Short mmCIF file of C-alpha atoms in Angstrom, two decimals:
data_model
loop_
_atom_site.label_atom_id
_atom_site.label_comp_id
_atom_site.label_asym_id
_atom_site.label_seq_id
_atom_site.Cartn_x
_atom_site.Cartn_y
_atom_site.Cartn_z
CA MET G 1 -187.16 160.58 -179.16
CA SER G 2 -184.18 158.90 -180.86
CA LEU G 3 -181.60 159.90 -178.24
CA ALA G 4 -181.23 158.82 -174.63
CA ARG G 5 -178.52 159.45 -172.02
CA LEU G 6 -177.83 157.51 -168.84
CA GLN G 7 -175.05 157.80 -166.26
CA SER G 8 -172.79 154.96 -165.17
CA ARG G 9 -169.30 154.45 -163.73
CA ALA G 10 -166.14 152.91 -165.15
CA PRO G 11 -163.85 150.79 -162.95
CA ASN G 12 -160.38 152.25 -162.38
CA GLY G 13 -158.88 150.79 -159.22
CA LEU G 14 -160.62 152.36 -156.23
CA ASP G 15 -161.77 155.27 -158.38
CA ALA G 16 -164.99 155.22 -160.38
CA PRO G 17 -164.91 157.95 -163.05
CA PRO G 18 -168.35 158.89 -164.43
CA VAL G 19 -169.38 157.56 -167.84
CA CYS G 20 -172.24 158.94 -169.89
CA VAL G 21 -173.95 156.20 -171.91
CA GLU G 22 -175.48 157.83 -175.00
CA ILE G 23 -177.81 155.84 -177.25
CA HIS G 24 -178.78 157.15 -180.66
CA LEU G 25 -181.14 155.51 -183.16
CA SER G 26 -180.95 156.62 -186.78
CA GLY G 27 -182.02 155.45 -190.22
CA GLY G 28 -180.01 153.18 -192.45
CA LEU G 29 -179.14 149.51 -192.50
CA PRO G 30 -179.69 147.83 -189.09
CA SER G 31 -176.49 147.77 -187.03
CA PHE G 32 -175.34 148.01 -183.43
CA THR G 33 -172.07 149.82 -182.70
CA ILE G 34 -170.44 150.57 -179.34
CA VAL G 35 -167.77 153.28 -179.28
CA GLY G 36 -165.78 154.93 -176.49
CA LEU G 37 -162.73 152.67 -176.01
CA PRO G 38 -164.64 149.48 -175.07
CA GLU G 39 -162.75 146.27 -174.31
CA ALA G 40 -163.88 142.84 -175.51
CA ALA G 41 -166.43 142.25 -172.71
CA VAL G 42 -168.05 145.63 -173.42
CA ARG G 43 -168.19 144.99 -177.18
CA GLU G 44 -169.87 141.64 -176.48
CA SER G 45 -172.59 143.60 -174.71
CA ARG G 46 -174.30 143.92 -178.10
CA GLU G 47 -175.26 140.26 -178.14
CA ARG G 48 -176.28 140.14 -174.48
CA VAL G 49 -178.44 143.25 -174.80
CA ARG G 50 -180.07 142.03 -178.01
CA SER G 51 -181.06 138.66 -176.51
CA ALA G 52 -182.13 140.20 -173.17
CA LEU G 53 -184.46 142.70 -174.88
CA ILE G 54 -186.09 140.07 -177.07
CA ASN G 55 -186.47 137.47 -174.30
CA SER G 56 -187.93 140.12 -171.99
CA GLY G 57 -190.73 140.82 -174.44
CA PHE G 58 -189.37 144.07 -175.92
CA ASP G 59 -188.73 144.88 -179.56
CA PHE G 60 -185.17 145.20 -180.72
CA PRO G 61 -185.16 148.20 -183.07
CA ALA G 62 -184.28 147.37 -186.68
CA ARG G 63 -182.35 150.63 -186.97
CA ARG G 64 -178.81 151.92 -186.86
CA ILE G 65 -177.94 151.92 -183.12
CA THR G 66 -174.92 153.77 -181.80
CA ALA G 67 -173.90 153.49 -178.15
CA ASN G 68 -171.28 156.02 -177.08
CA LEU G 69 -169.49 155.60 -173.74
CA ALA G 70 -168.12 159.05 -172.95
CA PRO G 71 -165.49 160.23 -172.26
CA ALA G 72 -163.84 158.28 -175.04
CA ASP G 73 -160.31 158.29 -173.57
CA ILE G 74 -161.16 156.17 -170.48
CA PRO G 75 -160.94 152.39 -171.04
CA LYS G 76 -164.29 150.63 -170.41
CA GLN G 77 -164.23 147.14 -168.92
CA GLY G 78 -166.67 144.44 -167.88
CA GLY G 79 -170.38 143.90 -168.33
CA ARG G 80 -171.57 146.72 -166.05
CA PHE G 81 -172.74 148.80 -169.02
CA ASP G 82 -175.31 146.23 -170.21
CA LEU G 83 -178.14 147.67 -168.13
CA PRO G 84 -177.71 151.35 -169.12
CA ILE G 85 -177.28 150.40 -172.79
CA ALA G 86 -180.46 148.29 -172.78
CA LEU G 87 -182.50 150.94 -170.96
CA GLY G 88 -181.15 153.59 -173.31
CA ILE G 89 -182.32 151.59 -176.33
CA LEU G 90 -185.79 151.22 -174.79
CA ALA G 91 -185.97 154.95 -174.07
CA ALA G 92 -184.64 156.03 -177.47
CA SER G 93 -187.05 153.70 -179.27
CA GLY G 94 -190.04 154.92 -177.23
CA GLN G 95 -190.77 151.59 -175.51
CA ILE G 96 -190.44 153.39 -172.18
CA LYS G 97 -191.29 157.06 -171.98
CA PRO G 98 -189.17 159.06 -169.52
CA ALA G 99 -189.85 162.74 -169.10
CA ALA G 100 -186.55 163.77 -170.71
CA ALA G 101 -183.74 162.32 -172.79
CA ASP G 102 -181.46 162.25 -169.72
CA LEU G 103 -182.67 159.48 -167.42
CA PRO G 104 -182.06 160.25 -163.71
CA GLY G 105 -179.68 158.33 -161.47
CA GLU G 106 -176.86 155.94 -162.27
CA TYR G 107 -177.06 152.39 -163.63
CA LEU G 108 -174.85 149.32 -163.20
CA GLY G 109 -175.54 145.73 -164.12
CA GLU G 110 -174.70 142.83 -166.42
CA LEU G 111 -177.56 141.19 -168.32
CA GLY G 112 -178.18 137.51 -168.82
CA LEU G 113 -179.65 136.38 -172.11
CA GLY G 114 -183.03 135.97 -170.44
CA GLY G 115 -183.06 139.54 -169.15
CA GLU G 116 -182.04 138.76 -165.54
CA LEU G 117 -179.50 141.02 -163.88
CA ARG G 118 -176.22 139.55 -162.72
CA SER G 119 -173.75 140.96 -160.21
CA VAL G 120 -170.75 143.03 -161.28
CA THR G 121 -167.40 143.69 -159.61
CA GLY G 122 -166.25 147.01 -158.20
CA VAL G 123 -169.65 148.13 -156.91
CA LEU G 124 -168.44 149.79 -153.70
CA PRO G 125 -166.25 152.47 -155.37
CA SER G 126 -169.09 153.25 -157.79
CA VAL G 127 -171.67 153.61 -155.02
CA LEU G 128 -169.31 155.79 -152.96
CA ALA G 129 -168.80 158.08 -155.96
CA ALA G 130 -172.53 158.18 -156.71
CA LYS G 131 -173.28 159.11 -153.11
CA ALA G 132 -170.78 161.97 -153.33
CA SER G 133 -172.68 163.18 -156.43
CA ASN G 134 -176.03 162.76 -154.61
CA ARG G 135 -177.36 160.29 -157.19
CA THR G 136 -179.46 157.16 -156.83
CA VAL G 137 -177.88 153.94 -158.12
CA MET G 138 -179.85 151.15 -159.84
CA LEU G 139 -177.93 147.91 -159.52
CA PRO G 140 -178.45 144.11 -159.49
CA GLU G 141 -180.08 142.56 -156.43
CA PRO G 142 -177.01 140.31 -155.75
CA ASN G 143 -174.90 143.48 -155.31
CA PHE G 144 -177.28 145.13 -152.84
CA ALA G 145 -175.67 143.70 -149.67
CA GLU G 146 -172.30 145.07 -150.75
CA ALA G 147 -173.67 148.45 -151.86
CA SER G 148 -175.68 148.87 -148.65
CA LEU G 149 -172.42 149.14 -146.69
CA VAL G 150 -172.20 152.76 -147.88
CA GLU G 151 -174.14 154.69 -145.29
CA GLY G 152 -176.58 157.17 -146.81
CA ALA G 153 -176.38 155.82 -150.37
CA ASN G 154 -179.68 155.74 -152.30
CA LEU G 155 -180.13 152.34 -153.92
CA LEU G 156 -182.58 150.62 -156.27
CA ALA G 157 -182.04 146.84 -156.14
CA THR G 158 -183.29 145.29 -159.37
CA GLU G 159 -183.71 141.67 -160.41
CA SER G 160 -184.37 141.96 -164.15
CA LEU G 161 -184.53 144.25 -167.14
CA ILE G 162 -188.35 144.08 -167.05
CA GLN G 163 -188.39 145.37 -163.47
CA ALA G 164 -185.94 148.17 -164.31
CA ALA G 165 -188.00 149.25 -167.35
CA ALA G 166 -191.23 149.17 -165.33
CA HIS G 167 -189.66 151.46 -162.76
CA LEU G 168 -188.50 153.99 -165.35
CA SER G 169 -191.86 153.97 -167.13
CA GLY G 170 -193.58 154.64 -163.80
CA SER G 171 -195.89 151.62 -163.96
CA THR G 172 -194.24 149.67 -161.10
CA PRO G 173 -191.80 151.82 -159.10
CA ILE G 174 -189.04 150.10 -157.13
CA ALA G 175 -188.81 151.07 -153.48
CA GLU G 176 -185.69 153.13 -152.89
CA GLN G 177 -183.51 151.88 -150.05
CA THR G 178 -180.83 153.68 -148.08
CA GLY G 179 -177.43 152.15 -147.38
CA GLY G 180 -176.33 151.60 -143.80
CA GLN G 181 -179.81 150.90 -142.43
CA SER G 182 -179.18 147.17 -141.92
CA PRO G 183 -175.41 146.77 -141.60
CA LEU G 184 -173.91 143.33 -141.98
CA GLN G 185 -172.95 141.51 -138.83
CA PRO G 186 -169.67 139.58 -138.95
CA LYS G 187 -170.16 135.91 -138.21
CA GLU G 188 -166.54 135.54 -137.08
CA ARG G 189 -163.88 138.13 -136.40
CA SER G 190 -161.03 135.82 -137.33
CA LEU G 191 -160.42 132.29 -138.52
CA GLY G 192 -156.92 132.18 -137.00
CA ARG G 193 -155.69 129.97 -134.23
CA ASP G 194 -156.14 130.77 -130.56
CA LEU G 195 -153.04 131.75 -128.58
CA GLY G 196 -154.06 129.15 -126.02
CA ASP G 197 -152.93 126.52 -128.55
CA VAL G 198 -149.34 127.80 -128.42
CA TYR G 199 -147.02 126.16 -125.87
CA GLY G 200 -143.37 126.61 -125.10
CA GLN G 201 -142.72 129.91 -126.89
CA PRO G 202 -143.20 132.69 -124.31
CA PHE G 203 -140.70 134.94 -126.13
CA GLY G 204 -142.60 134.47 -129.38
CA VAL G 205 -145.96 135.20 -127.74
CA ARG G 206 -144.55 138.32 -126.11
CA SER G 207 -143.16 139.61 -129.42
CA LEU G 208 -146.50 138.91 -131.09
CA GLU G 209 -148.31 140.96 -128.43
CA ILE G 210 -145.91 143.88 -128.90
CA ALA G 211 -146.28 143.70 -132.68
CA ALA G 212 -150.08 143.74 -132.42
CA ALA G 213 -150.15 146.57 -129.86
CA GLY G 214 -147.99 148.93 -131.91
CA GLY G 215 -148.72 147.73 -135.45
CA HIS G 216 -145.07 146.69 -135.87
CA SER G 217 -143.72 144.39 -138.56
CA LEU G 218 -142.33 141.11 -137.22
CA MET G 219 -139.78 138.61 -138.50
CA MET G 220 -139.41 135.24 -136.78
CA VAL G 221 -136.19 133.28 -137.26
CA GLY G 222 -136.05 129.74 -135.98
CA PRO G 223 -135.64 126.04 -136.78
CA PRO G 224 -138.33 123.97 -138.51
CA GLY G 225 -141.25 123.02 -136.30
CA CYS G 226 -140.66 125.55 -133.54
CA GLY G 227 -144.07 127.19 -134.04
CA LYS G 228 -143.39 130.20 -136.30
CA THR G 229 -146.37 129.61 -138.57
CA MET G 230 -148.72 128.88 -135.68
CA LEU G 231 -147.73 132.13 -133.98
CA ALA G 232 -148.31 134.11 -137.17
CA GLU G 233 -151.77 132.61 -137.60
CA THR G 234 -152.82 133.92 -134.17
CA LEU G 235 -151.95 137.56 -134.92
CA ALA G 236 -155.18 138.53 -136.71
CA GLY G 237 -157.17 137.34 -133.70
CA ILE G 238 -155.43 139.59 -131.16
CA LEU G 239 -155.66 142.74 -133.28
CA PRO G 240 -158.40 145.21 -132.28
CA ASP G 241 -161.72 144.91 -134.08
CA MET G 242 -161.95 146.86 -137.31
CA THR G 243 -163.72 150.20 -137.31
CA SER G 244 -166.48 150.83 -139.85
CA GLY G 245 -164.12 153.02 -141.88
CA GLU G 246 -161.39 150.37 -141.95
CA ALA G 247 -163.89 147.67 -142.87
CA LEU G 248 -165.26 149.77 -145.75
CA ASP G 249 -161.76 150.50 -147.08
CA THR G 250 -160.88 146.80 -147.02
CA ALA G 251 -164.21 145.81 -148.59
CA ALA G 252 -163.61 148.31 -151.42
CA VAL G 253 -160.27 146.65 -152.24
CA TYR G 254 -161.89 143.21 -152.36
CA SER G 255 -164.76 144.62 -154.43
CA VAL G 256 -162.40 145.49 -157.29
CA SER G 257 -160.21 142.37 -156.92
CA HIS G 258 -160.54 139.00 -158.61
CA LEU G 259 -161.86 137.59 -155.31
CA GLY G 260 -164.83 139.94 -155.04
CA PHE G 261 -166.50 141.07 -151.82
CA ASP G 262 -167.85 138.35 -149.52
CA SER G 263 -170.32 139.58 -146.90
CA ARG G 264 -169.21 136.76 -144.56
CA HIS G 265 -165.85 138.52 -144.20
CA TRP G 266 -167.28 141.91 -143.26
CA GLN G 267 -165.25 143.50 -140.43
CA ARG G 268 -162.88 140.55 -140.30
CA ARG G 269 -159.17 141.35 -140.37
CA PRO G 270 -157.77 139.84 -143.58
CA PHE G 271 -154.97 137.30 -143.27
CA ARG G 272 -153.06 136.72 -146.49
CA ALA G 273 -150.31 134.11 -146.81
CA PRO G 274 -149.11 133.90 -150.44
CA HIS G 275 -146.89 131.04 -151.54
CA HIS G 276 -143.19 131.76 -151.99
CA SER G 277 -143.55 131.23 -155.74
CA ALA G 278 -145.71 134.38 -156.03
CA SER G 279 -144.64 136.87 -158.70
CA ALA G 280 -144.12 140.59 -158.18
CA ALA G 281 -147.47 141.33 -159.87
CA ALA G 282 -149.25 138.85 -157.58
CA LEU G 283 -147.71 140.42 -154.49
CA VAL G 284 -147.91 144.12 -155.38
CA GLY G 285 -150.66 144.14 -158.01
CA GLY G 286 -150.89 144.58 -161.75
CA GLY G 287 -152.00 142.53 -164.71
CA PRO G 288 -154.06 143.66 -167.72
CA ARG G 289 -156.72 145.23 -165.49
CA VAL G 290 -154.27 146.49 -162.86
CA THR G 291 -155.95 144.59 -160.02
CA PRO G 292 -154.78 144.76 -156.37
CA GLY G 293 -152.12 142.33 -155.17
CA GLU G 294 -151.63 140.51 -151.90
CA ILE G 295 -150.29 143.56 -150.07
CA SER G 296 -153.53 145.45 -150.82
CA LEU G 297 -155.74 142.45 -150.08
CA ALA G 298 -154.04 142.46 -146.64
CA HIS G 299 -154.93 146.14 -146.09
CA ASN G 300 -155.88 146.67 -142.41
CA GLY G 301 -154.92 143.06 -141.76
CA VAL G 302 -151.93 140.71 -141.79
CA LEU G 303 -149.58 139.72 -144.61
CA PHE G 304 -147.65 136.56 -143.69
CA LEU G 305 -144.70 135.48 -145.80
CA ASP G 306 -143.59 132.02 -144.71
CA GLU G 307 -140.23 130.61 -145.83
CA LEU G 308 -139.13 134.18 -146.53
CA THR G 309 -135.76 133.27 -148.03
CA GLU G 310 -137.48 131.14 -150.69
CA PHE G 311 -139.16 134.22 -152.18
CA SER G 312 -137.41 135.87 -155.10
CA ARG G 313 -135.24 138.74 -153.88
CA HIS G 314 -136.67 140.93 -156.65
CA VAL G 315 -140.20 140.17 -155.45
CA LEU G 316 -139.40 140.95 -151.81
CA ASP G 317 -137.77 144.25 -152.67
CA GLN G 318 -141.12 145.38 -154.07
CA LEU G 319 -142.28 145.65 -150.44
CA ARG G 320 -139.92 148.49 -149.54
CA GLU G 321 -142.04 151.45 -150.63
CA PRO G 322 -145.44 150.06 -149.50
CA LEU G 323 -144.03 149.35 -146.03
CA GLU G 324 -143.02 153.00 -145.71
CA SER G 325 -145.94 154.75 -147.42
CA GLY G 326 -148.88 152.43 -146.71
CA SER G 327 -149.96 152.50 -150.36
CA VAL G 328 -148.79 151.34 -153.78
CA THR G 329 -149.09 153.22 -157.06
CA LEU G 330 -149.15 151.07 -160.20
CA ALA G 331 -148.27 153.05 -163.33
CA ARG G 332 -149.17 151.46 -166.66
CA ALA G 333 -149.32 152.73 -170.22
CA GLU G 334 -153.07 153.46 -170.16
CA ARG G 335 -153.67 154.30 -166.50
CA THR G 336 -152.22 154.89 -163.06
CA VAL G 337 -153.94 153.18 -160.15
CA ARG G 338 -153.31 153.64 -156.44
CA TYR G 339 -154.24 150.99 -153.87
CA PRO G 340 -153.94 151.19 -150.07
CA SER G 341 -151.57 148.72 -148.44
CA ARG G 342 -151.44 149.51 -144.72
CA PHE G 343 -150.84 145.94 -143.62
CA GLN G 344 -149.00 144.32 -140.72
CA TRP G 345 -146.14 142.32 -142.13
CA VAL G 346 -145.17 139.04 -140.44
CA SER G 347 -142.55 136.72 -141.87
CA ALA G 348 -140.81 133.50 -140.92
CA MET G 349 -137.51 132.01 -142.02
CA ASN G 350 -134.91 129.46 -141.02
CA PRO G 351 -131.50 130.72 -139.84
CA CYS G 352 -129.64 128.63 -142.43
CA ALA G 353 -130.20 126.11 -145.22
CA CYS G 354 -130.50 123.12 -142.87
CA GLY G 355 -132.53 125.21 -140.43
CA TYR G 356 -130.61 124.53 -137.20
CA ASN G 357 -127.92 127.19 -137.03
CA GLY G 358 -127.47 128.41 -133.46
CA GLU G 359 -129.44 125.52 -131.91
CA ARG G 360 -128.25 124.16 -128.59
CA SER G 361 -128.34 120.61 -130.01
CA GLY G 362 -125.47 121.39 -132.38
CA ARG G 363 -127.22 119.71 -135.33
CA CYS G 364 -126.19 122.40 -137.82
CA ARG G 365 -123.27 121.53 -140.10
CA CYS G 366 -123.42 124.68 -142.26
CA THR G 367 -120.24 126.68 -142.58
CA SER G 368 -120.20 130.38 -141.76
CA GLU G 369 -119.96 131.15 -145.48
CA GLN G 370 -123.03 128.99 -146.21
CA VAL G 371 -124.96 130.77 -143.45
CA ARG G 372 -123.89 134.16 -144.77
CA ARG G 373 -124.89 133.22 -148.32
CA TYR G 374 -128.27 131.91 -147.15
CA GLN G 375 -129.09 135.03 -145.16
CA SER G 376 -127.90 137.33 -147.95
CA ARG G 377 -130.90 136.23 -150.02
CA LEU G 378 -132.66 139.06 -148.18
CA SER G 379 -131.53 142.60 -148.92
CA GLY G 380 -130.30 144.78 -146.08
CA PRO G 381 -132.68 147.68 -146.86
CA LEU G 382 -135.66 145.32 -146.59
CA ILE G 383 -134.51 143.83 -143.27
CA ASP G 384 -133.87 147.32 -141.94
CA ARG G 385 -137.58 148.08 -142.41
CA VAL G 386 -138.63 145.29 -140.03
CA ASP G 387 -139.33 146.54 -136.50
CA LEU G 388 -139.03 143.24 -134.61
CA HIS G 389 -136.49 140.49 -135.41
CA VAL G 390 -137.15 137.54 -133.10
CA ARG G 391 -134.95 134.46 -132.72
CA LEU G 392 -136.93 131.39 -131.60
CA GLN G 393 -135.54 128.11 -130.25
CA SER G 394 -136.81 124.57 -130.62
CA VAL G 395 -139.28 123.32 -128.03
CA ASP G 396 -138.45 120.04 -126.26
CA PRO G 397 -141.59 117.91 -126.81
CA ILE G 398 -140.77 115.56 -123.92
CA ALA G 399 -140.38 118.40 -121.40
CA LEU G 400 -143.52 120.03 -122.78
CA GLN G 401 -145.57 116.87 -122.24
CA ALA G 402 -144.29 116.54 -118.70
CA ASP G 403 -145.04 120.13 -117.66
CA LYS G 404 -147.14 122.28 -119.98
CA PRO G 405 -146.64 125.94 -119.13
CA PRO G 406 -149.77 128.03 -118.63
CA SER G 407 -150.86 129.77 -121.82
CA GLN G 408 -152.74 132.99 -122.46
CA SER G 409 -155.90 133.03 -124.51
CA THR G 410 -156.43 135.27 -127.53
CA ALA G 411 -159.10 137.21 -125.61
CA GLU G 412 -156.71 138.07 -122.75
CA VAL G 413 -153.96 139.35 -125.02
CA LYS G 414 -156.45 141.16 -127.24
CA GLY G 415 -157.71 143.12 -124.26
CA ARG G 416 -154.21 144.39 -123.44
CA VAL G 417 -153.55 145.19 -127.08
CA HIS G 418 -156.78 147.19 -127.26
CA SER G 419 -155.89 149.20 -124.15
CA ALA G 420 -152.38 149.95 -125.48
CA ARG G 421 -153.75 151.17 -128.81
CA GLU G 422 -156.25 153.42 -127.07
CA ARG G 423 -153.35 155.09 -125.23
CA GLN G 424 -151.49 155.59 -128.51
CA LEU G 425 -154.46 157.06 -130.37
CA ALA G 426 -155.27 159.37 -127.46
CA ARG G 427 -151.66 160.61 -127.37
CA THR G 428 -150.83 161.20 -131.05
CA GLY G 429 -153.85 160.06 -133.08
CA ARG G 430 -151.92 157.18 -134.66
CA ILE G 431 -150.40 153.85 -133.69
CA ASN G 432 -146.73 153.72 -132.72
CA ALA G 433 -145.53 152.03 -135.93
CA CYS G 434 -146.73 155.09 -137.88
CA LEU G 435 -145.18 157.74 -135.64
CA THR G 436 -143.16 160.45 -137.33
CA GLN G 437 -139.87 161.77 -135.97
CA ARG G 438 -141.69 164.79 -134.57
CA ASP G 439 -144.23 162.52 -132.88
CA LEU G 440 -141.44 160.46 -131.35
CA GLY G 441 -139.85 163.59 -129.96
CA ARG G 442 -142.99 164.16 -127.90
CA ALA G 443 -144.07 160.57 -127.18
CA ALA G 444 -140.69 158.94 -126.47
CA LYS G 445 -138.69 161.42 -124.40
CA LEU G 446 -135.64 159.93 -122.67
CA ASP G 447 -133.73 161.05 -119.61
CA SER G 448 -129.95 161.42 -119.84
CA ALA G 449 -129.18 157.90 -118.56
CA SER G 450 -131.61 156.25 -120.99
CA GLN G 451 -130.25 158.37 -123.84
CA ARG G 452 -126.67 157.25 -123.12
CA PHE G 453 -127.82 153.63 -122.90
CA LEU G 454 -129.56 153.85 -126.31
CA GLU G 455 -126.61 155.60 -127.98
CA ALA G 456 -124.22 152.88 -126.80
CA ALA G 457 -126.50 150.14 -128.11
CA VAL G 458 -126.94 151.85 -131.49
CA ARG G 459 -123.15 152.16 -131.91
CA GLN G 460 -122.54 148.55 -130.90
CA LEU G 461 -125.16 147.13 -133.27
CA GLY G 462 -124.39 149.59 -136.06
CA LEU G 463 -128.04 150.54 -136.46
CA SER G 464 -129.20 152.95 -139.14
CA LEU G 465 -131.18 156.06 -138.34
CA ARG G 466 -134.33 154.11 -139.21
CA GLY G 467 -133.29 151.33 -136.82
CA HIS G 468 -132.72 153.91 -134.07
CA TYR G 469 -136.25 155.23 -134.45
CA GLN G 470 -137.62 151.68 -134.59
CA ILE G 471 -136.09 150.96 -131.20
CA LEU G 472 -137.85 154.01 -129.80
CA LYS G 473 -141.18 153.01 -131.35
CA VAL G 474 -141.00 149.46 -129.99
CA ALA G 475 -139.96 150.73 -126.55
CA ARG G 476 -142.89 153.14 -126.59
CA THR G 477 -145.22 150.22 -127.33
CA ILE G 478 -143.76 148.16 -124.47
CA ALA G 479 -144.37 151.07 -122.10
CA ASP G 480 -147.93 151.43 -123.40
CA LEU G 481 -148.61 147.75 -122.65
CA GLU G 482 -147.45 148.43 -119.09
CA GLY G 483 -149.58 151.57 -118.94
CA VAL G 484 -146.72 153.96 -118.16
CA ASP G 485 -145.99 157.31 -119.79
CA THR G 486 -142.22 157.54 -119.31
CA LEU G 487 -139.70 155.41 -121.18
CA GLY G 488 -137.00 153.77 -119.09
CA GLU G 489 -133.89 151.69 -119.68
CA GLU G 490 -135.91 148.51 -119.10
CA HIS G 491 -138.17 149.34 -122.05
CA LEU G 492 -135.22 150.11 -124.30
CA ALA G 493 -133.42 146.95 -123.19
CA GLU G 494 -136.39 144.78 -124.09
CA ALA G 495 -136.81 146.54 -127.43
CA LEU G 496 -133.14 145.83 -128.24
CA GLN G 497 -133.78 142.10 -127.76
CA TYR G 498 -135.94 142.20 -130.87
CA ARG G 499 -133.05 142.92 -133.25
CA ALA G 500 -131.95 139.32 -133.87
CA MET G 501 -130.84 139.90 -137.47
CA ASP G 502 -128.51 142.68 -136.32
CA GLN G 503 -127.01 140.49 -133.61
CA MET G 504 -126.67 137.16 -135.44
CA ASN G 505 -124.42 138.21 -138.30
CA PRO G 506 -123.86 141.97 -138.43
CA GLY G 507 -122.91 143.13 -141.91
CA SER G 508 -123.87 139.82 -143.60
CA LEU G 509 -126.82 141.34 -145.37
CA ASN G 510 -126.24 143.53 -148.39
#
């Protein structure tokens, strides 16, 4: 036969649209043409496939070869089409003899010049789509650990073009393996600090526990060296362990990113801390291939923005929609890609340019106008989306050396956080930070005295409707940590303590 068809998948964010690789051999002057909107790496496949076939002991047909990647309106990227193109040439030229022109299964893999198969990016979305279509996937051996995370997927791990051709010809079949049979075991749940290393910040530790229990965003305001960064680095460790579904979602994002999937990070909560010089595309995602940004790489984990006021205001305002929706949609001329971004946002900033405004030592010499100008680097709508605003004070190192207060370990706090989240999921099926107004009506009922107390506080602080609901969500989390079902004034009073930006300079943010 002079025609062969194989199935593959194109990368498009977390989607993997099917691609039919058609190979046709015809008479005429020898040539090798790839059509179907291929990018540069796909066009270069001609040279890789030619060398791989020859060095693997096969004949490269001296004929007019046309490789069509259909449908033609989907951009094709990367070297993943090397394997199906090479196998299609072998089938069309009769060097392997399948039963029909359409070879079964799906094929992914980049070829080395010697015929060895190399790993490709974006394997998880492709394997998930192939499983939904009930098809077996042939892929490089280095990608097998990643692909095997998909439970029930039928996989053929292949080391070389020779091995793949021998399987299709029937001479040496490859044993089919099923995903999920030997799941990866995480070596470490988190690389963050232990809470036992934190001294002298009981208010900060308490706010961190509340944030972890309810999934709330947290902003820490305090002078340099008071422990803001150290506290943030402990958050990933006190969050509940990831479920298999959460781990697979996060692994899929890394699979299509420039970082790639690392099996050592399986079921580990991601902790991302981009530098304040990061661009909007680096934070939200984008670029020529529309890859995920930091907010998607932090999906199901923690995004920490240190020195928050040093970030560009334009860059920070890109966080508004993802914080509300839990996803980001990147629209470009050729494609529209959606990435999940359900992260826990933690940030740290100084109260003024010198960093000591409001300190008991009186070291700050900033005028009220300088403080207002410094804090106005952050937009009001962004600050309004933060659930917990915490003001931290400096720790006296001499007093700390003389009498170190007892500290709680990460394991102790994590146990309470886990219990609180179980209560939330049993009550509404979601964590408190994601409660809707209707959910709050059922989960955070107030008696008349508590309602009057909350209304007075909202009027005094000038909170928005969103801020009002945030107070209720945080109070509900505080009650869950105590294991009580009814909200009281004490829970609301504590929740109101975590509105430092509203209390420091009301109306200074625009």
